Structures are given as structure tokens and as C-alpha cells.
PDB file of N, CA, C and O in Angstrom:
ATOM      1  N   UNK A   1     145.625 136.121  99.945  1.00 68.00           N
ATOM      2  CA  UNK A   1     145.588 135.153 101.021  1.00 68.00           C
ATOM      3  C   UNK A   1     146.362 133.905 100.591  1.00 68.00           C
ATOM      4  O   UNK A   1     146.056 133.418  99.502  1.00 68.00           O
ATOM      5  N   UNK A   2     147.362 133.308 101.342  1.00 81.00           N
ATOM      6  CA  UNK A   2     147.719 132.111 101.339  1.00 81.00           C
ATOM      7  C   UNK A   2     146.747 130.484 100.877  1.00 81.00           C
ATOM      8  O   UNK A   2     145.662 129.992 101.189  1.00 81.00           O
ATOM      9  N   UNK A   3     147.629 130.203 100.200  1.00 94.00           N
ATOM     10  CA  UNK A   3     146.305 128.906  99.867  1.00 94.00           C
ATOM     11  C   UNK A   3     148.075 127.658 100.757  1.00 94.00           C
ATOM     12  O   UNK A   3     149.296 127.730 100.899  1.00 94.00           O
ATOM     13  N   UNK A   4     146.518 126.425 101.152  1.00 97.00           N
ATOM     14  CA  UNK A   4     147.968 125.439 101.499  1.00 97.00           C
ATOM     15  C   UNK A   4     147.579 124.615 100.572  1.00 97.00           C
ATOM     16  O   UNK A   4     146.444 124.542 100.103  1.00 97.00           O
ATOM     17  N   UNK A   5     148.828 123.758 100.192  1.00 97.00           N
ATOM     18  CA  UNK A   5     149.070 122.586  98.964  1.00 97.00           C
ATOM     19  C   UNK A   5     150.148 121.560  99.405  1.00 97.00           C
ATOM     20  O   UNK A   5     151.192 121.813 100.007  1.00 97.00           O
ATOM     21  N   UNK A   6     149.807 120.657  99.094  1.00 96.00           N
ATOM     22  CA  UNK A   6     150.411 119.630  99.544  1.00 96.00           C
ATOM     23  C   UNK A   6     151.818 119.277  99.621  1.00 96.00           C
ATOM     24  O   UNK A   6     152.205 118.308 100.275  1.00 96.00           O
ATOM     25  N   UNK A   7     152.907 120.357  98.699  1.00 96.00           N
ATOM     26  CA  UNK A   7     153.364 120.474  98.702  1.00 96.00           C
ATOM     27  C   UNK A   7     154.808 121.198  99.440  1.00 96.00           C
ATOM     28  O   UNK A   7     156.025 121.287  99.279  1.00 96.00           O
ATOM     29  N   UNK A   8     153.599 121.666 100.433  1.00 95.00           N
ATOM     30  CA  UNK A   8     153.896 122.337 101.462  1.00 95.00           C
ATOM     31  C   UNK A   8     154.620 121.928 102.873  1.00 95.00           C
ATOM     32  O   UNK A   8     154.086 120.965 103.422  1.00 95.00           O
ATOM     33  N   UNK A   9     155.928 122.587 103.666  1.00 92.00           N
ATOM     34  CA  UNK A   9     156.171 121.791 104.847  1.00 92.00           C
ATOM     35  C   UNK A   9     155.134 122.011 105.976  1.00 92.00           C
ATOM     36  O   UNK A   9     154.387 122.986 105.889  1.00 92.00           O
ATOM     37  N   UNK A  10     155.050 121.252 106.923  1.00 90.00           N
ATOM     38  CA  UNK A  10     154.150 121.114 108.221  1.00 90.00           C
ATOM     39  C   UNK A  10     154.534 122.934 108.810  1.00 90.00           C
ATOM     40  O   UNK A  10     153.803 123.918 108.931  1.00 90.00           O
ATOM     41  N   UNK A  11     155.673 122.765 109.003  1.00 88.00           N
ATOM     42  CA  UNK A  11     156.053 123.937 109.671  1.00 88.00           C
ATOM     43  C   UNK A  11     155.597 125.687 109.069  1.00 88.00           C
ATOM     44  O   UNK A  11     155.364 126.762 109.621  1.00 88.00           O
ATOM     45  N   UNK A  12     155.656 125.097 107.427  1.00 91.00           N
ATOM     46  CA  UNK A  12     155.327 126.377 107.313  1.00 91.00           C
ATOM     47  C   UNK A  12     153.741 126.479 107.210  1.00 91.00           C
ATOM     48  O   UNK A  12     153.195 127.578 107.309  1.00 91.00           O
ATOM     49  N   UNK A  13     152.905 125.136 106.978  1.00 92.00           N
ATOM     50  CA  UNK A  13     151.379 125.705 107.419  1.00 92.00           C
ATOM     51  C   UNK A  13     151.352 126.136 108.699  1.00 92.00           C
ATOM     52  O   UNK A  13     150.409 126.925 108.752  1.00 92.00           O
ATOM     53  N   UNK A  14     151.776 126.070 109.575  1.00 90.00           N
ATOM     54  CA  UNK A  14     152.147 126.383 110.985  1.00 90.00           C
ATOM     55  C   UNK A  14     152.416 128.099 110.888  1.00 90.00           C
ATOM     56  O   UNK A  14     152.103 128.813 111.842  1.00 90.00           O
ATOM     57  N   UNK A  15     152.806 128.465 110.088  1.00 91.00           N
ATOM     58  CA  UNK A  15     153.496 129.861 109.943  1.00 91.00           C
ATOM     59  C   UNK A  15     152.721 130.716 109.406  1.00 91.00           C
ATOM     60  O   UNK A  15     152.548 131.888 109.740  1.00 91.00           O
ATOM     61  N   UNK A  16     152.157 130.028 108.411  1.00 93.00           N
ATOM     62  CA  UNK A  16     150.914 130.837 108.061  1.00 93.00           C
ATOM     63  C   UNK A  16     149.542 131.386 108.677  1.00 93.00           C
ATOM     64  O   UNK A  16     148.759 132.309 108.451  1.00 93.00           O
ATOM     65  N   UNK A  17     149.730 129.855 109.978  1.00 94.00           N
ATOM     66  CA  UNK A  17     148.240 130.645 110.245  1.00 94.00           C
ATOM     67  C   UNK A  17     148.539 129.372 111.733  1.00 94.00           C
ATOM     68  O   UNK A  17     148.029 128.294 111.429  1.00 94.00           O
ATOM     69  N   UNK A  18     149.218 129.331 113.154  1.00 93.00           N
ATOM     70  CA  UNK A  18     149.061 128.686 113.850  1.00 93.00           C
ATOM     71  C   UNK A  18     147.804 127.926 114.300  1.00 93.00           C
ATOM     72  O   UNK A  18     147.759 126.806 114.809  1.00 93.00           O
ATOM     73  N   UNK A  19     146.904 128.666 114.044  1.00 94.00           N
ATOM     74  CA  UNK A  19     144.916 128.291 114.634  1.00 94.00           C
ATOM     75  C   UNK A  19     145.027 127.042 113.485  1.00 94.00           C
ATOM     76  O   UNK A  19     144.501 126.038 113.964  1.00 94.00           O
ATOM     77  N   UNK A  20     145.459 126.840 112.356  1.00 95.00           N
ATOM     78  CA  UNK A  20     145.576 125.735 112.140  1.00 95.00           C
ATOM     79  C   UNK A  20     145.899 124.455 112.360  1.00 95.00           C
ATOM     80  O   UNK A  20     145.822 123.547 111.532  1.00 95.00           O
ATOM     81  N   UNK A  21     146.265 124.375 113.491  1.00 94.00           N
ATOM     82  CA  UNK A  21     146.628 122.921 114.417  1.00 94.00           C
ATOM     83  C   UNK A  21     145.797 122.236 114.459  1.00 94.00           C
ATOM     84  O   UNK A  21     145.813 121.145 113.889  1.00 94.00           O
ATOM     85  N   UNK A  22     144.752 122.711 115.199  1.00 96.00           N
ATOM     86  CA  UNK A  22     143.697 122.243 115.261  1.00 96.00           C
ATOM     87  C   UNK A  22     143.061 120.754 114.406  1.00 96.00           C
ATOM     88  O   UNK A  22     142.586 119.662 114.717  1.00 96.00           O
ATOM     89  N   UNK A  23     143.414 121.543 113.136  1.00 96.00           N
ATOM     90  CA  UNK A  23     142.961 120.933 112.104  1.00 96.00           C
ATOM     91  C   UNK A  23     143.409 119.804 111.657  1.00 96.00           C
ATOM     92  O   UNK A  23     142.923 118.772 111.196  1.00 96.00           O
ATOM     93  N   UNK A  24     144.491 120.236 111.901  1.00 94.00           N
ATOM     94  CA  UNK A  24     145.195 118.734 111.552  1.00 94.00           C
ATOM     95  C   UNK A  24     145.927 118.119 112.768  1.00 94.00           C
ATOM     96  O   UNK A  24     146.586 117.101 112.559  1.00 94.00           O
ATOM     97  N   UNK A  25     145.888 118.529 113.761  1.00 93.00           N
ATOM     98  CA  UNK A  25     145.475 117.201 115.246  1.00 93.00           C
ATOM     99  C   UNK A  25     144.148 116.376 114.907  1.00 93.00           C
ATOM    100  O   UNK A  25     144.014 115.168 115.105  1.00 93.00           O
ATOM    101  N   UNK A  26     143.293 117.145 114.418  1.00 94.00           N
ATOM    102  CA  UNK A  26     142.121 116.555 114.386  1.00 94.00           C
ATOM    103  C   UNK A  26     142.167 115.459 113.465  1.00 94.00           C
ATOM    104  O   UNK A  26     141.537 114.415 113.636  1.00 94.00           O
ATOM    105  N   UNK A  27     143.015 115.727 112.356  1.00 92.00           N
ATOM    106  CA  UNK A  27     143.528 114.588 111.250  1.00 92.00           C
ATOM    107  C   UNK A  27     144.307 113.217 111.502  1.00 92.00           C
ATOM    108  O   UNK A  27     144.579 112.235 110.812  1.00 92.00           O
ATOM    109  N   UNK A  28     144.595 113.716 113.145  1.00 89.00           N
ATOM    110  CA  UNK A  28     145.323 112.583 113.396  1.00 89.00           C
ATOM    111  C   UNK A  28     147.256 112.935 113.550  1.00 89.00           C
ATOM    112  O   UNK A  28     148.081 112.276 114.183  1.00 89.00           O
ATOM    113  N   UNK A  29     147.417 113.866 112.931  1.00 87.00           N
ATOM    114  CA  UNK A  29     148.963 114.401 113.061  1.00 87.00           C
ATOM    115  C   UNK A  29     149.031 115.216 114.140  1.00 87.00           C
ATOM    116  O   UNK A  29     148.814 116.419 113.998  1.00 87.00           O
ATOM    117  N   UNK A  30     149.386 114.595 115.553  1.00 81.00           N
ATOM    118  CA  UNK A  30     149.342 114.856 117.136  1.00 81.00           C
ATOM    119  C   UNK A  30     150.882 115.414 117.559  1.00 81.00           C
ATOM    120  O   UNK A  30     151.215 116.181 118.463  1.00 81.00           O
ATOM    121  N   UNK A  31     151.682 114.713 116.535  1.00 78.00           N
ATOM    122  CA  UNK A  31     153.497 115.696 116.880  1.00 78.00           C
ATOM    123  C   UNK A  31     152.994 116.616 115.722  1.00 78.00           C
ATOM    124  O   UNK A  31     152.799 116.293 114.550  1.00 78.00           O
ATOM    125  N   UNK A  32     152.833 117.793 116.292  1.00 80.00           N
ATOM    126  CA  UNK A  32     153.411 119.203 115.063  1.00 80.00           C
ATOM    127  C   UNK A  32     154.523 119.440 115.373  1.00 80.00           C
ATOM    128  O   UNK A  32     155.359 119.913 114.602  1.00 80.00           O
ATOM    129  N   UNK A  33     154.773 119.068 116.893  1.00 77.00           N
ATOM    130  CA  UNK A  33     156.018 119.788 117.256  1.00 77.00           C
ATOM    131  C   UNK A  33     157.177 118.763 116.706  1.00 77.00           C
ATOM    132  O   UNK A  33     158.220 119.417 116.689  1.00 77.00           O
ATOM    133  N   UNK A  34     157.375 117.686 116.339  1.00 78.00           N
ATOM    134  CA  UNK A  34     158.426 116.166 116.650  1.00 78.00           C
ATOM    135  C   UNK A  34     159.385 117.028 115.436  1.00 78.00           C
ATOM    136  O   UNK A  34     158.951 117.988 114.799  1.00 78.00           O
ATOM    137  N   UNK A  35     160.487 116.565 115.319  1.00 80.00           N
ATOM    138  CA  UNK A  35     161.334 117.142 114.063  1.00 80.00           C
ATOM    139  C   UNK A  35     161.049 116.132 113.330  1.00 80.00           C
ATOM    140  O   UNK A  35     162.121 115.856 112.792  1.00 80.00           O
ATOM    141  N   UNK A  36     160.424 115.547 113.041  1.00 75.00           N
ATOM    142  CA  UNK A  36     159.899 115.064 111.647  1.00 75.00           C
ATOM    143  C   UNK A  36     159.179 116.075 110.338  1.00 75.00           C
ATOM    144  O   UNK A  36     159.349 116.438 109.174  1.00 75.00           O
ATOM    145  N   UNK A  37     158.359 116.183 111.401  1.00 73.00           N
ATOM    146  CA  UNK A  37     156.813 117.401 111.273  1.00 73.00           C
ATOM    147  C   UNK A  37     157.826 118.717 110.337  1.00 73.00           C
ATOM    148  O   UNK A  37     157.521 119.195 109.245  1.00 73.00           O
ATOM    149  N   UNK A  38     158.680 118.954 110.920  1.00 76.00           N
ATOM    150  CA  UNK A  38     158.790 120.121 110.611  1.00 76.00           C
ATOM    151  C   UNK A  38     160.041 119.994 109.198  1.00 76.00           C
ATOM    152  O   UNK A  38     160.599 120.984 108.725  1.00 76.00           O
ATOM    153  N   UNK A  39     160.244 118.755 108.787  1.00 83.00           N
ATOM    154  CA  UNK A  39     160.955 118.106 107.295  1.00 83.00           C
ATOM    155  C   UNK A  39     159.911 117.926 106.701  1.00 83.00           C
ATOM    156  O   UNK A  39     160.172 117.850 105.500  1.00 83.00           O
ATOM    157  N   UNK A  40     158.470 117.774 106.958  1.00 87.00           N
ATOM    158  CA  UNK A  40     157.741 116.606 106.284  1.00 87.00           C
ATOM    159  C   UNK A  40     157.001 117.721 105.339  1.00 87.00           C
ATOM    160  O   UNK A  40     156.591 118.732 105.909  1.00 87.00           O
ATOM    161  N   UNK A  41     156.802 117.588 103.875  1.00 92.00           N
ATOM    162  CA  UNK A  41     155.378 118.164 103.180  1.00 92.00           C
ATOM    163  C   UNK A  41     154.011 117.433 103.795  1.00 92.00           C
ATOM    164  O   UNK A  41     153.940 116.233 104.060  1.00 92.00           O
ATOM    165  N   UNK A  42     153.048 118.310 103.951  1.00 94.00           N
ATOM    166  CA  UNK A  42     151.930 117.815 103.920  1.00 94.00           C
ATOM    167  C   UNK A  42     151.337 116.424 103.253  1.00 94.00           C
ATOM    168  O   UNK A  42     150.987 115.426 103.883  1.00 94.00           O
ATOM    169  N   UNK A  43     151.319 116.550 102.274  1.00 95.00           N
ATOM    170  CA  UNK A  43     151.600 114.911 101.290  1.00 95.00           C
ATOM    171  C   UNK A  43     152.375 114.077 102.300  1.00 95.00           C
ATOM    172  O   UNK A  43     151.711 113.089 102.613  1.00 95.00           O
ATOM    173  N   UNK A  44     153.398 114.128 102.837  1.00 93.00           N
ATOM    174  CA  UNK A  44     154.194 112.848 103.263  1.00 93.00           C
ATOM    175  C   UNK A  44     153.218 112.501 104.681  1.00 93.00           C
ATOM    176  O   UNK A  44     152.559 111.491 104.926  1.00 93.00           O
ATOM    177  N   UNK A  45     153.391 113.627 105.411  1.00 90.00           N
ATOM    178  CA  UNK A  45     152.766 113.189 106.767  1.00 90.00           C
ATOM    179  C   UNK A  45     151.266 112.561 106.285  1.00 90.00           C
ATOM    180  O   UNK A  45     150.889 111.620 106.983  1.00 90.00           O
ATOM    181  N   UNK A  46     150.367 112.962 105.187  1.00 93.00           N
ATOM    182  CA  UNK A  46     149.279 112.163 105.253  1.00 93.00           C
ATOM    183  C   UNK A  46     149.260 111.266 104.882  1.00 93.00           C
ATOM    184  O   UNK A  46     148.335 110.491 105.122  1.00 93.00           O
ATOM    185  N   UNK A  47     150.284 110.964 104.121  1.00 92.00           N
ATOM    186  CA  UNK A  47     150.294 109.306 103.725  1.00 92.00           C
ATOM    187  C   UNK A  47     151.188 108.394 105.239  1.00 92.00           C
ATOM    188  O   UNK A  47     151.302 107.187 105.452  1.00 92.00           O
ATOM    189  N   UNK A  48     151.455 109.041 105.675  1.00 89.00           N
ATOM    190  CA  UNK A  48     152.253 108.492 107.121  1.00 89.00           C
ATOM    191  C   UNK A  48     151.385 108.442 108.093  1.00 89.00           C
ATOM    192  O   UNK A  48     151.685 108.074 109.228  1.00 89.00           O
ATOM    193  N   UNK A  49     149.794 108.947 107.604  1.00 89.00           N
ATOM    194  CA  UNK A  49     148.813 109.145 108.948  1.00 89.00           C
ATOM    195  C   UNK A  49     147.614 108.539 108.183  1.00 89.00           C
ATOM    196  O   UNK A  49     146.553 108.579 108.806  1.00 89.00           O
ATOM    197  N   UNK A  50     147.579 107.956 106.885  1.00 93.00           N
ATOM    198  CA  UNK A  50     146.749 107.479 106.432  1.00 93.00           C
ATOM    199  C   UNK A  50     145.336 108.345 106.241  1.00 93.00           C
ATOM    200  O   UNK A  50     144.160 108.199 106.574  1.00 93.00           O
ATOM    201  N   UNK A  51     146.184 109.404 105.460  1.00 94.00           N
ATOM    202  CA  UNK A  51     144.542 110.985 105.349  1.00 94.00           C
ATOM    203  C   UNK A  51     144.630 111.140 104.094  1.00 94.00           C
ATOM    204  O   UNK A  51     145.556 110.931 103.311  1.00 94.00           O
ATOM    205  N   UNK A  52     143.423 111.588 103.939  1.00 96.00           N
ATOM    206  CA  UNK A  52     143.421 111.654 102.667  1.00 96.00           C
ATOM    207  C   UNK A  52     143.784 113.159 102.291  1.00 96.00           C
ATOM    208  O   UNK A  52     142.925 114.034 102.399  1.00 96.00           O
ATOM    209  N   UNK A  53     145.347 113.501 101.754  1.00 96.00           N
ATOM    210  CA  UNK A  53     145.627 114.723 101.362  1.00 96.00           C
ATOM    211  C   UNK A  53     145.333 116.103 100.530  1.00 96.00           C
ATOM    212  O   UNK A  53     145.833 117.223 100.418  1.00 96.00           O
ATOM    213  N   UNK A  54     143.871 115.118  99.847  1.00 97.00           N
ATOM    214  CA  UNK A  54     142.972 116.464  99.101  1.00 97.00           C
ATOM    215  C   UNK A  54     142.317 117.105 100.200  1.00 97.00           C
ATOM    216  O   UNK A  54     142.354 118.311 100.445  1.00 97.00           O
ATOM    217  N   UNK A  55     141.556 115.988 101.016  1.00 97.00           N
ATOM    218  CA  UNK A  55     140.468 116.287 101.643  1.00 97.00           C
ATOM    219  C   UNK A  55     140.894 117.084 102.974  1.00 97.00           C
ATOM    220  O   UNK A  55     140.007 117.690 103.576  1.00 97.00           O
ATOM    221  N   UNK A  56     142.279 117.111 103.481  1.00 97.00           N
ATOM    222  CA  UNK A  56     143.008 117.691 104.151  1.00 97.00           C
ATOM    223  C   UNK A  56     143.463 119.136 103.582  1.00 97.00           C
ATOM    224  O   UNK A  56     143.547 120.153 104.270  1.00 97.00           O
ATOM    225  N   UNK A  57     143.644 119.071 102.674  1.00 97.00           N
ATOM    226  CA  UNK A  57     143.802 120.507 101.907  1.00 97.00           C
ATOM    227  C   UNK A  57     142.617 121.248 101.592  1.00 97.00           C
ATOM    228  O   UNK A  57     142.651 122.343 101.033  1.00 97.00           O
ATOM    229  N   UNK A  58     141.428 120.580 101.995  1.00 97.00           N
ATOM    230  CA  UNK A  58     140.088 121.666 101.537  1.00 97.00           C
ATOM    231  C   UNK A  58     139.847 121.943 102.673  1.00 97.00           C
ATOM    232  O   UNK A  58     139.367 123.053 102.901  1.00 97.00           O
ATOM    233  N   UNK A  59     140.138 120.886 103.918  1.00 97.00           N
ATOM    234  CA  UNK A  59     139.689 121.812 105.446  1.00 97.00           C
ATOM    235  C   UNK A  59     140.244 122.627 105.563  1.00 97.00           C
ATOM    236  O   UNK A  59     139.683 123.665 105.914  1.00 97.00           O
ATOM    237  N   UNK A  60     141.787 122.599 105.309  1.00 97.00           N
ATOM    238  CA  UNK A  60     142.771 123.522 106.053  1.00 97.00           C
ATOM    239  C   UNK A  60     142.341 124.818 104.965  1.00 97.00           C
ATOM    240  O   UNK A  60     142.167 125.866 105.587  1.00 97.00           O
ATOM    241  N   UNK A  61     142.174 124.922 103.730  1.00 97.00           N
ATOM    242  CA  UNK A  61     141.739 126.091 103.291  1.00 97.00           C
ATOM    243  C   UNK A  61     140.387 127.030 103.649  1.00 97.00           C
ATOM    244  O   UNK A  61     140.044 128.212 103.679  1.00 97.00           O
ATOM    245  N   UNK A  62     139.884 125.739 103.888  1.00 97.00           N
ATOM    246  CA  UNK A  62     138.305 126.802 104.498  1.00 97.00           C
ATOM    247  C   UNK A  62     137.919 127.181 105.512  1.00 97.00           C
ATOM    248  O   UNK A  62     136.793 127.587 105.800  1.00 97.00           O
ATOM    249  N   UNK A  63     139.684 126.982 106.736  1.00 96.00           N
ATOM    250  CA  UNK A  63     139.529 126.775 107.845  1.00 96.00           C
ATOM    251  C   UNK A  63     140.544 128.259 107.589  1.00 96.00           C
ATOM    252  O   UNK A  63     140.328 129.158 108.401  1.00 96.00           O
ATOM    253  N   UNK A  64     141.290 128.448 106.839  1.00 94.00           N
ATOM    254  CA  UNK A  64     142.015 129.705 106.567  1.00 94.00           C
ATOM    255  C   UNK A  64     140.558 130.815 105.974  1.00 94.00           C
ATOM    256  O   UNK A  64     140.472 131.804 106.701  1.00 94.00           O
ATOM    257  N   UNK A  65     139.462 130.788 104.816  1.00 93.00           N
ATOM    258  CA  UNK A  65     139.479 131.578 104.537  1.00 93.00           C
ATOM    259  C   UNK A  65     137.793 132.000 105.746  1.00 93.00           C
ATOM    260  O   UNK A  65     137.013 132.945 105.623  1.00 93.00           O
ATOM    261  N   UNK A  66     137.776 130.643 106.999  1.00 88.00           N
ATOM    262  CA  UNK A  66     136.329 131.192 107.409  1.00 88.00           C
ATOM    263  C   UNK A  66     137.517 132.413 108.571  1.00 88.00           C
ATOM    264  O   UNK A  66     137.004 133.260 109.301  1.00 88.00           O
TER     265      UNK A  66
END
């Protein structure tokens, strides 16, 4: 199974598992679609959305493995 890391672009958590939106609309990152989103690692957009990027990486994983 895929793990996400911060290192990661927007687009391709997107690729891995779309039902993940959710998750991070909910974070506050409302363009998935903007062409930013889809340059940005995870890390950048949360420091651009003021999230905290661990705590964003443990939803989005437990939101992959429920």
C-alpha cells in the first residue's frame, strides 16, 4: 500500500487515492484543482495553508489504510 509523505506532489496524492480530497479540503487546501496544487509538495501547500504537515500526513494515511 502506498504511504503519503510530505514530500510528495498534491497531484500525485490525488492519484493515489482521489477519496482523498476530502481530507485535505477539510485542511483548508480548497484549489486541488488551481495549477499551483498540482507543482506544490505537500510540505509547501501546508506551510502556504498554515497545517501542520505531520499531522496532515497521519490523516491522509489512516484515511488510506481505513
Amino acid at each position: 500500500m502506498a504511504k503519503i509523505t510530505k514530500d510528495m506532489m498534491i497531484s500525485e496524492i490525488l492519484k493515489v487515492d482521489p477519496g482523498l480530497a476530502p481530507v485535505l479540503m477539510g485542511a483548508g487546501m480548497h484549489c486541488l484543482g488551481c495549477p499551483a496544487s498540482q507543482s506544490e509538495t505537500l510540505e509547501q501547500a501546508a506551510m502556504v495553508h498554515s497545517v501542520d504537515v505531520d499531522e496532515l500526513i497521519n490523516k491522509l494515511n489512516a484515511a488510506l489504510e481505513a
